[in-house]
Short mmCIF file of C-alpha atoms in Angstrom, two decimals:
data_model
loop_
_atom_site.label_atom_id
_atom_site.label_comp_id
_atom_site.label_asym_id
_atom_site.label_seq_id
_atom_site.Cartn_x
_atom_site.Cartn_y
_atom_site.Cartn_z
CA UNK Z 156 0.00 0.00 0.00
CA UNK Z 157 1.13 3.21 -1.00
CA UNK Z 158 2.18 5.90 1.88
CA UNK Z 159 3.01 8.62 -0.41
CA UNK Z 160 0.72 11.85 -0.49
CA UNK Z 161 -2.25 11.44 -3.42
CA UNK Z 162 -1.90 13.53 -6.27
CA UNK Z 163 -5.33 15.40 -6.81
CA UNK Z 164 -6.69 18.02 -9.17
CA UNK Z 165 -7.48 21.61 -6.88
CA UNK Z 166 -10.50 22.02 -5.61
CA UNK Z 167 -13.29 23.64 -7.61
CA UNK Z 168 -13.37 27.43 -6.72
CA UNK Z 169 -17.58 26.89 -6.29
CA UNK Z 170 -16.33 24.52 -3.63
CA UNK Z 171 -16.74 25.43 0.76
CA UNK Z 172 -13.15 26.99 1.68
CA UNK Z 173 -11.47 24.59 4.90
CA UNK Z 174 -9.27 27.27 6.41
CA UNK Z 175 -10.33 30.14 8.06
CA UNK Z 176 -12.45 32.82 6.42
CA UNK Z 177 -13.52 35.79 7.23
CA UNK Z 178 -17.12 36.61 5.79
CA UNK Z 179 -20.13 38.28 6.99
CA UNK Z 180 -22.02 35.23 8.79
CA UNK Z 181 -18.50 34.63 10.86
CA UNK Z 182 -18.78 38.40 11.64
CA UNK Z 183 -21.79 38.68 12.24
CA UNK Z 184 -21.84 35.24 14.76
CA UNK Z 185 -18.37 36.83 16.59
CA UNK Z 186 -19.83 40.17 17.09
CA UNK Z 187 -23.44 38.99 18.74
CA UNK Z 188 -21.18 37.15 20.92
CA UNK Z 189 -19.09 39.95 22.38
CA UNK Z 190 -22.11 41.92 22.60
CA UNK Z 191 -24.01 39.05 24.94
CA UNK Z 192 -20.92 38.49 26.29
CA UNK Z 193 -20.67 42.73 27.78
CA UNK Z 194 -24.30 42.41 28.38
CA UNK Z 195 -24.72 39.04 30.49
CA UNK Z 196 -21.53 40.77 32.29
CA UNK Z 197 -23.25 43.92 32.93
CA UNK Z 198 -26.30 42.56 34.50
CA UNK Z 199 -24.58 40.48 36.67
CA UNK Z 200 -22.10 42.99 37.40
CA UNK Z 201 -24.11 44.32 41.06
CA UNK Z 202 -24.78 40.77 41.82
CA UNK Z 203 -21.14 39.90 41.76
CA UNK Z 204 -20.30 42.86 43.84
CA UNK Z 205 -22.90 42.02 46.71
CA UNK Z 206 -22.08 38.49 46.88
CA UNK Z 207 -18.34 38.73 46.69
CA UNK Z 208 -15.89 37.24 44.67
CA UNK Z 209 -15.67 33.99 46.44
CA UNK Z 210 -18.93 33.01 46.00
CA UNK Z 211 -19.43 34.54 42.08
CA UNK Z 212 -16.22 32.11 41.54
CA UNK Z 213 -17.22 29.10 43.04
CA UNK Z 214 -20.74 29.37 41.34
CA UNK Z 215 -18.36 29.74 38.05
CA UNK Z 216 -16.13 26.73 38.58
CA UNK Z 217 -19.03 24.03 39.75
CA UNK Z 218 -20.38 25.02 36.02
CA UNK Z 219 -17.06 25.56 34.29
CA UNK Z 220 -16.00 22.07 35.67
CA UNK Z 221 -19.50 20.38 34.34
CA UNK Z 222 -19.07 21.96 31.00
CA UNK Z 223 -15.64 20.74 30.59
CA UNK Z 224 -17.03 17.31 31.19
CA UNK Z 225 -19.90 17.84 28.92
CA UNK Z 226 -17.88 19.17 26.22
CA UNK Z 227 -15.01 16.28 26.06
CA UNK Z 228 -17.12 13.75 26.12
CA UNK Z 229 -18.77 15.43 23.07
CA UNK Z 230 -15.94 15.67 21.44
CA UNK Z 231 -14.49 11.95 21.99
CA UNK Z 232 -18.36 10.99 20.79
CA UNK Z 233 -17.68 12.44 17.16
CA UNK Z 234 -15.00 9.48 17.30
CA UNK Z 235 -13.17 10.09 13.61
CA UNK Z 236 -14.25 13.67 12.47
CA UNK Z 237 -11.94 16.34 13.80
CA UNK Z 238 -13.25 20.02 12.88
CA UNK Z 239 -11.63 23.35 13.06
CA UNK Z 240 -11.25 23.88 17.21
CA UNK Z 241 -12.06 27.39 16.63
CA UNK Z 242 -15.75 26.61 15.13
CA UNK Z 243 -16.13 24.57 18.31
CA UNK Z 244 -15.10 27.63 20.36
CA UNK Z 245 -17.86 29.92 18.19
CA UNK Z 246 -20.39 27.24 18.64
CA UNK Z 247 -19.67 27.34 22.75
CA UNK Z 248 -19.83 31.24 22.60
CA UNK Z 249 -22.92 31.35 20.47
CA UNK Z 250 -24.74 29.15 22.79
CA UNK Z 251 -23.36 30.13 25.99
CA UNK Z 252 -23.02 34.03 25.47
CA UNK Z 253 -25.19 35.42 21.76
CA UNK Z 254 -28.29 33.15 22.79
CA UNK Z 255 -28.16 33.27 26.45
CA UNK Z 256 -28.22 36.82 26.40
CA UNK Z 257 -30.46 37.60 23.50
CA UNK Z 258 -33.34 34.59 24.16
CA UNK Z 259 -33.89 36.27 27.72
CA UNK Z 260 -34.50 39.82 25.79
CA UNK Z 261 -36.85 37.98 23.51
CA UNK Z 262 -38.61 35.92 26.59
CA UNK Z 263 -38.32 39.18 29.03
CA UNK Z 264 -40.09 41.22 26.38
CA UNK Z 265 -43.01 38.19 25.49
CA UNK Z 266 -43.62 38.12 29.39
CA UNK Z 267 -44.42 41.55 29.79
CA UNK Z 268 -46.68 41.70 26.43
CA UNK Z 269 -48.05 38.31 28.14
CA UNK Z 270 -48.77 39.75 31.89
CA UNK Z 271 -49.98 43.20 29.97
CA UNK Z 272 -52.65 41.23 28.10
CA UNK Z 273 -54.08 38.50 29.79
CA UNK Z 274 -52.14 39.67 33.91
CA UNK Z 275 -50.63 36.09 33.74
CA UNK Z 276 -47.34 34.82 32.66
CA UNK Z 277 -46.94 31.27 30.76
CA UNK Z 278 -43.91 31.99 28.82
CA UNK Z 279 -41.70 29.66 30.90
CA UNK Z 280 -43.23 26.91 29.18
CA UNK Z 281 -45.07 28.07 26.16
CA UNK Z 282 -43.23 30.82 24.13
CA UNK Z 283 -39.88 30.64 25.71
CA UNK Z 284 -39.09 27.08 24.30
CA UNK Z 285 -39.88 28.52 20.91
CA UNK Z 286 -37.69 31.36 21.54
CA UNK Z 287 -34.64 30.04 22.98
CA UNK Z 288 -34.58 26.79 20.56
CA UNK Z 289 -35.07 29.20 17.85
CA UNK Z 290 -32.03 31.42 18.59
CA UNK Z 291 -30.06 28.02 19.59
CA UNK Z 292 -30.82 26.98 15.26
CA UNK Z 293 -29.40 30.45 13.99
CA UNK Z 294 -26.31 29.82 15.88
CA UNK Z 295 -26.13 26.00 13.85
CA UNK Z 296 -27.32 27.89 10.34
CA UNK Z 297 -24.30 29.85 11.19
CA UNK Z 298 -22.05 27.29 11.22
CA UNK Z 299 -23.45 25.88 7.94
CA UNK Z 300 -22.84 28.88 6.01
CA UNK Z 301 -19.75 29.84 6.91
CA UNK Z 302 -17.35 28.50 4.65
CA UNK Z 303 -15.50 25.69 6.83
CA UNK Z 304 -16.91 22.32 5.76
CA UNK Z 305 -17.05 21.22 2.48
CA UNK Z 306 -20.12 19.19 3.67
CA UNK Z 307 -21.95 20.03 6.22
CA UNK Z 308 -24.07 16.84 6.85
CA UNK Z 309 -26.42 15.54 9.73
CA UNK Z 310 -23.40 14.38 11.83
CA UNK Z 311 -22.07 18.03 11.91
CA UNK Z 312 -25.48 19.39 13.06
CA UNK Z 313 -25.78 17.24 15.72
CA UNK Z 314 -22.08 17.62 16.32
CA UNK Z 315 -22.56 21.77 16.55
CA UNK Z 316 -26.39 21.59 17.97
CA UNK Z 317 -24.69 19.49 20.90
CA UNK Z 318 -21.66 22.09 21.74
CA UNK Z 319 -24.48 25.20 21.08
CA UNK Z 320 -26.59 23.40 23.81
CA UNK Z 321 -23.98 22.80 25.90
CA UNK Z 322 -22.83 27.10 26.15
CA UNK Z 323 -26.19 27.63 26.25
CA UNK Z 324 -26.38 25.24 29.75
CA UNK Z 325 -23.46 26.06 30.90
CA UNK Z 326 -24.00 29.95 30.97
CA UNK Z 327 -27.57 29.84 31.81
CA UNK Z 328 -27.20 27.76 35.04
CA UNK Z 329 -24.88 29.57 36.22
CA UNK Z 330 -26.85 32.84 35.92
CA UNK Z 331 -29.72 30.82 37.67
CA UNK Z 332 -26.79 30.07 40.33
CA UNK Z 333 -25.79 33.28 41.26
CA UNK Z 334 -29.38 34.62 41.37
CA UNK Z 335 -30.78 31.96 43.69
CA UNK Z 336 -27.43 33.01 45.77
CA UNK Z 337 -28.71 36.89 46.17
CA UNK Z 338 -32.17 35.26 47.33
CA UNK Z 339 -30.58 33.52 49.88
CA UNK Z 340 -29.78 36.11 52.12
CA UNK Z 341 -26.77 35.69 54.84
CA UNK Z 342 -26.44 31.51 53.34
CA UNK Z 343 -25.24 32.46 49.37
CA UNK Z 344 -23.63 28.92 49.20
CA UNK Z 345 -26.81 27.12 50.26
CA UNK Z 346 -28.38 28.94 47.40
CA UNK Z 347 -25.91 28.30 45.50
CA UNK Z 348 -25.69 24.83 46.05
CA UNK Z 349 -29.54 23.92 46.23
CA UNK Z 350 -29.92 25.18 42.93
CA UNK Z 351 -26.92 23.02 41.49
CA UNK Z 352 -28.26 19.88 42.91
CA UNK Z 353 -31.95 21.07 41.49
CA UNK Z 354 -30.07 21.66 37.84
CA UNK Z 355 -27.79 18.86 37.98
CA UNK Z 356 -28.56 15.16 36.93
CA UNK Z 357 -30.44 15.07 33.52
CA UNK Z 358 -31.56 17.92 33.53
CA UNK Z 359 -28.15 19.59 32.90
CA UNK Z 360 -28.33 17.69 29.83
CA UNK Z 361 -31.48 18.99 28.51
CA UNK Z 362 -30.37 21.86 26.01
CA UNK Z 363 -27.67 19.69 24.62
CA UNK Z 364 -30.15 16.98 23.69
CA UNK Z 365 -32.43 20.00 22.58
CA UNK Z 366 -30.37 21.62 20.30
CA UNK Z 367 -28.79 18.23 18.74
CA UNK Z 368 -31.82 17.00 17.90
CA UNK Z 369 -32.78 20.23 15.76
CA UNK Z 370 -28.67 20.62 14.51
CA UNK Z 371 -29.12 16.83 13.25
CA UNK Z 372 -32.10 18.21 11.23
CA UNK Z 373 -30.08 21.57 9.84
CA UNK Z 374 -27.23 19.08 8.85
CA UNK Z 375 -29.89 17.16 6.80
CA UNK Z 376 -31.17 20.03 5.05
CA UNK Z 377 -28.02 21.41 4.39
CA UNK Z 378 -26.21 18.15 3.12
CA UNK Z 379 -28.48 17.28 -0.17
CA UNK Z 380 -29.38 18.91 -3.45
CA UNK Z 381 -32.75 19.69 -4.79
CA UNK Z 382 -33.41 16.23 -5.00
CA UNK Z 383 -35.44 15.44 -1.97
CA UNK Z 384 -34.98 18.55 -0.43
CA UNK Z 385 -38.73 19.00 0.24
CA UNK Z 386 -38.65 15.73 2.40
CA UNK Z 387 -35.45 16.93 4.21
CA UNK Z 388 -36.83 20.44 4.82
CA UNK Z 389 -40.10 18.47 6.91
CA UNK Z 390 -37.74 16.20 8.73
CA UNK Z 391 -35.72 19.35 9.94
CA UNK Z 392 -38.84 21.22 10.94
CA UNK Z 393 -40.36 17.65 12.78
CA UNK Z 394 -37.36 17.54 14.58
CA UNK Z 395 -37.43 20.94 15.66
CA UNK Z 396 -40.79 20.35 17.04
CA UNK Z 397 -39.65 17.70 19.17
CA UNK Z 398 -37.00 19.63 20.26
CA UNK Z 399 -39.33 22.20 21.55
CA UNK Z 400 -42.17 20.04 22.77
CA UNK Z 401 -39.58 18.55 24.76
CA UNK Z 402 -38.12 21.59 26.00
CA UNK Z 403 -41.63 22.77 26.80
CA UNK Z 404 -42.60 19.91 28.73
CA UNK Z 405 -39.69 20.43 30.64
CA UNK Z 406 -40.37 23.56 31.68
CA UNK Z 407 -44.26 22.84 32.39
CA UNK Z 408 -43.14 19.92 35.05
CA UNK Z 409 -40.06 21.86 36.09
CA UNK Z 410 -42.21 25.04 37.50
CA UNK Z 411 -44.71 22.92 38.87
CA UNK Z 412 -42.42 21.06 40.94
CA UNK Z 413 -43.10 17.88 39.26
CA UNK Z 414 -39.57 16.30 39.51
CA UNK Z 415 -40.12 12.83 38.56
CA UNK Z 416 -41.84 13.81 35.27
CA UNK Z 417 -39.34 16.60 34.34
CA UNK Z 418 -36.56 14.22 34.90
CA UNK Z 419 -38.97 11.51 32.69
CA UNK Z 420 -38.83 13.98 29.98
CA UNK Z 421 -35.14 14.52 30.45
CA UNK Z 422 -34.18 10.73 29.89
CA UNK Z 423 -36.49 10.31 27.08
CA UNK Z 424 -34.57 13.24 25.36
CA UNK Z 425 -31.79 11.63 25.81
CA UNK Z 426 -32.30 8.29 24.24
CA UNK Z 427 -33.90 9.91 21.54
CA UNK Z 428 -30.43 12.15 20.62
CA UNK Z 429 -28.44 8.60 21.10
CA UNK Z 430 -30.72 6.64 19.24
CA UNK Z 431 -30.40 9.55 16.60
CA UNK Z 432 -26.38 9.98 16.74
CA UNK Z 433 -25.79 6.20 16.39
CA UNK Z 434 -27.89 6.25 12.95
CA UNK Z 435 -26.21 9.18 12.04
CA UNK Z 436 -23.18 8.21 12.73
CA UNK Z 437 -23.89 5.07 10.54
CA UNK Z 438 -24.93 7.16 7.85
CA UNK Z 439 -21.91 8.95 7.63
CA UNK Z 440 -19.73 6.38 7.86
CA UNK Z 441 -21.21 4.02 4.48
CA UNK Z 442 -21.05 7.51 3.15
CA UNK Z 443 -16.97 7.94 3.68
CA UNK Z 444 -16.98 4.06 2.64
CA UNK Z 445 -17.72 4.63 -0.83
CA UNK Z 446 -15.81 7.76 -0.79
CA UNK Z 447 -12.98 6.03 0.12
CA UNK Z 448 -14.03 3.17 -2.83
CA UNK Z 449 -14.54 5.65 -5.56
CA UNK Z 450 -11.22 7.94 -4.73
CA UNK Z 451 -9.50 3.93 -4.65
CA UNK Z 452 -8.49 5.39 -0.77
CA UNK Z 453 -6.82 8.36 -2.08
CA UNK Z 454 -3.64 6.85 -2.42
CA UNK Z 455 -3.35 6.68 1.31
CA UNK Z 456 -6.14 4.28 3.01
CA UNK Z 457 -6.96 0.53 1.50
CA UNK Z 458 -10.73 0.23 0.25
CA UNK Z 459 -10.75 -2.82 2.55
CA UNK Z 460 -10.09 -0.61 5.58
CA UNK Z 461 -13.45 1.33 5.61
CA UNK Z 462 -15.51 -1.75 3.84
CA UNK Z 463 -14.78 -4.49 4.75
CA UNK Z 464 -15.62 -6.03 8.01
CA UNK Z 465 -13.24 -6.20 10.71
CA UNK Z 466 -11.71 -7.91 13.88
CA UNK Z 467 -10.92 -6.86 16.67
CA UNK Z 468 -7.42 -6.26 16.05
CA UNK Z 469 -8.10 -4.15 13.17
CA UNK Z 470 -10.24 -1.74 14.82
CA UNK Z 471 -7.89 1.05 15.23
CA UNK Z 472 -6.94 0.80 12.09
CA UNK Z 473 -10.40 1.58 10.65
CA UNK Z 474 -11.09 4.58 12.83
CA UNK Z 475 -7.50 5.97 11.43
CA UNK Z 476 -8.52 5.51 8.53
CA UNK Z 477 -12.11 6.87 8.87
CA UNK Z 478 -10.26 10.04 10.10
CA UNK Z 479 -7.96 10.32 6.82
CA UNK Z 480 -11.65 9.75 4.98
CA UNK Z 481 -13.62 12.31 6.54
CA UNK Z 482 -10.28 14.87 6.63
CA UNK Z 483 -9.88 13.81 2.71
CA UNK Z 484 -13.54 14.67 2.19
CA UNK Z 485 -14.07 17.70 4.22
CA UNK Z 486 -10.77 19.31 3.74
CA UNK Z 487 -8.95 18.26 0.63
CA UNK Z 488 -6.57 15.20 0.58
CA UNK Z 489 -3.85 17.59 0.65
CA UNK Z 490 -5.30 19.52 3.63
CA UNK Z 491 -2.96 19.64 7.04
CA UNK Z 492 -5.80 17.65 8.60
CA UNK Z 493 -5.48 14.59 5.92
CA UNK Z 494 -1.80 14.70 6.01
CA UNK Z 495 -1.67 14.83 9.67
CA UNK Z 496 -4.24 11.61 9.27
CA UNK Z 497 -2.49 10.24 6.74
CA UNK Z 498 0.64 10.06 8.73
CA UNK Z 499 -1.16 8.39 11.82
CA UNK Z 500 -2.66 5.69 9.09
CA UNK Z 501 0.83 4.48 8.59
CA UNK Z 502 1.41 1.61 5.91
CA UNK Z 503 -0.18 -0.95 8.85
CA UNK Z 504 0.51 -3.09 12.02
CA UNK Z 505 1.64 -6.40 12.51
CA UNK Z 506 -1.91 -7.06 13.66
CA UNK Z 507 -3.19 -5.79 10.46
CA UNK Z 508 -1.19 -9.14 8.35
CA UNK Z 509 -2.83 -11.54 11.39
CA UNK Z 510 -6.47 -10.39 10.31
CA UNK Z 511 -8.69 -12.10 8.16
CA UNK Z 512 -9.95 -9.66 6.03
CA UNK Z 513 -8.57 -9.22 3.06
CA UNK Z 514 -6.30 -6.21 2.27
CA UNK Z 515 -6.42 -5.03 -1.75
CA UNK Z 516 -3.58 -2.61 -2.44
CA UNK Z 517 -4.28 1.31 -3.57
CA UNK Z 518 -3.15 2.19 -7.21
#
């Protein structure tokens, strides 16, 4: 098998740019995030003085340590595709600072039309959803038109929906944090901590599972032609509807203090987005399959490696060379992310000679 680096025509110039571009979406996305991020800052600001700094860090590293948690074991779960770190960063800010800060405009202004109309409020569970998963989306259609991916496909929506989710957790319980903290009077840490506890478990999964499910649906729209685009375009919106009924539910249970059904809703979320990423997943790797068949591996990767079946020894081999696929694909064969992949791929392992499977040379 051949180690050297494939010769390829260029890219077509109609083709999505993989390096780092500046254009108006990117802007656009970066700017709304400062401006949340000066905002959420600014409200807090008196809060943060009262309480101390003690207590406005703590609150910050319960929720900085939970998010770190959340966010690697999203990004081990995308197993072979390895995207731009700074679109993960803009995804994170998007959710945690742009959609934070702006949904509670939208959902402070709805509540006072709301209480000015009919002198009750139902927003937390009725037009807030809408709102917030809403503003969560733009953040994902963001991602899918600026000019990263060649392909942005179902396992990138999910991917982004998941990390938007995760900023917009992150941020928002800890605003929820520091405020039940000022309630509390003279005990700010038992504040603190009861609402952490009341936040935590499932629940402090919810907007990641939200915002996947709709990102999986974006990615679908966003990956095909015309050619069943009409079908695509109802699965997105279907899934955005469970995303919010979901979310809404949530909410409903939540304020009535109906903890066994919010945390119900919570886990049947959850399996939903796993169920979901494990077809997608699928999906996307058949697709880099007979990618790999019909570019005869690129010149790096044997055919057999991503379809054929496999033993366990040979395992590691097909998620290297899944990762020089998806790189090839997404970035260009000649990309710094399929040469990095390709050198990892290697020309194979002593293990590789004691499997079964059969391996059929590149030409």
């Amino acid at each position: 098998m051949s180690t050297t680096a494939p010769t390829t025509p260029a890219p077509d110039a109609t083709e999505r740019r993989s390096s780092f571009v500046l254009s108006p979406v990117l802007v656009t996305m970066v700017a709304l995030s400062l401006w949340g991020a000066w905002s959420l800052y600014s409200n807090q600001q008196v809060n943060f003085e009262v309480l101390g700094g003690a207590v406005a860090l703590g609150g910050a590293a319960i929720w900085a340590l939970w998010g770190a948690i959340a966010i690697g074991a999203i990004v081990l779960l995308q197993r072979y595709a390895r995207r731009p770190v700074w679109t993960i960063v803009l995804a994170l800010c998007w959710g945690g600072l742009a959609a934070t800060y702006f949904g509670g405009l939208a959902n402070d202004a709805m509540s006072t039309i709301t209480q000015s109309a009919s002198g009750a409020d139902s927003t937390v569970w009725t037009t807030g959803p809408v709102i917030e998963e809403t503003i969560k989306a733009v953040g994902v259609i963001g991602l899918a038109l600026v000019p990263v991916l060649r392909r942005f496909g179902p396992a990138d929506g999910l991917f982004y929906g998941v990390l938007v989710g995760a900023g917009f957790q992150v941020v928002e319980d800890y605003v929820y944090t520091i405020v039940s903290a000022m309630e509390a009077g003279d005990s700010p840490w038992g504040g603190m901590l009861s609402t952490v506890v009341l936040r935590g478990g499932f629940g402090a999964l919810s907007h990641l599972v939200w915002t996947g499910l709709l990102g999986a649906g974006i990615g679908w729209v966003a990956s095909g032609g015309r050619h069943g685009r009409g079908l695509r375009i109802l699965g997105a919106v279907g899934l955005f509807v469970l995303a919010v009924a979901l979310h809404a539910a949530d909410d409903l249970f939540a304020s009535n203090s109906q903890i066994a059904l919010t945390l119900a809703v919570d886990v049947l979320g959850l399996v939903i987005l796993l169920v979901l990423l494990v077809r997608v997943q699928k999906s996307e790797r058949r697709r880099l399959a007979a990618l790999a068949d019909d570019h005869d591996g690129w010149g790096v990767v044997d055919r057999a490696d991503v379809t054929e079946p496999h033993d366990r020894a040979g395992r590691r081999r097909e998620r290297l060379a899944l990762r020089y696929a998806y790189a090839a694909d997404q970035f260009g064969p000649e990309s710094r992310y399929a040469r990095k992949a390709a050198s990892r791929v290697g020309p194979g392992t002593p293990d590789d000679h004691d499997s079964p499977r059969r391996h059929q040379p590149s030409h």
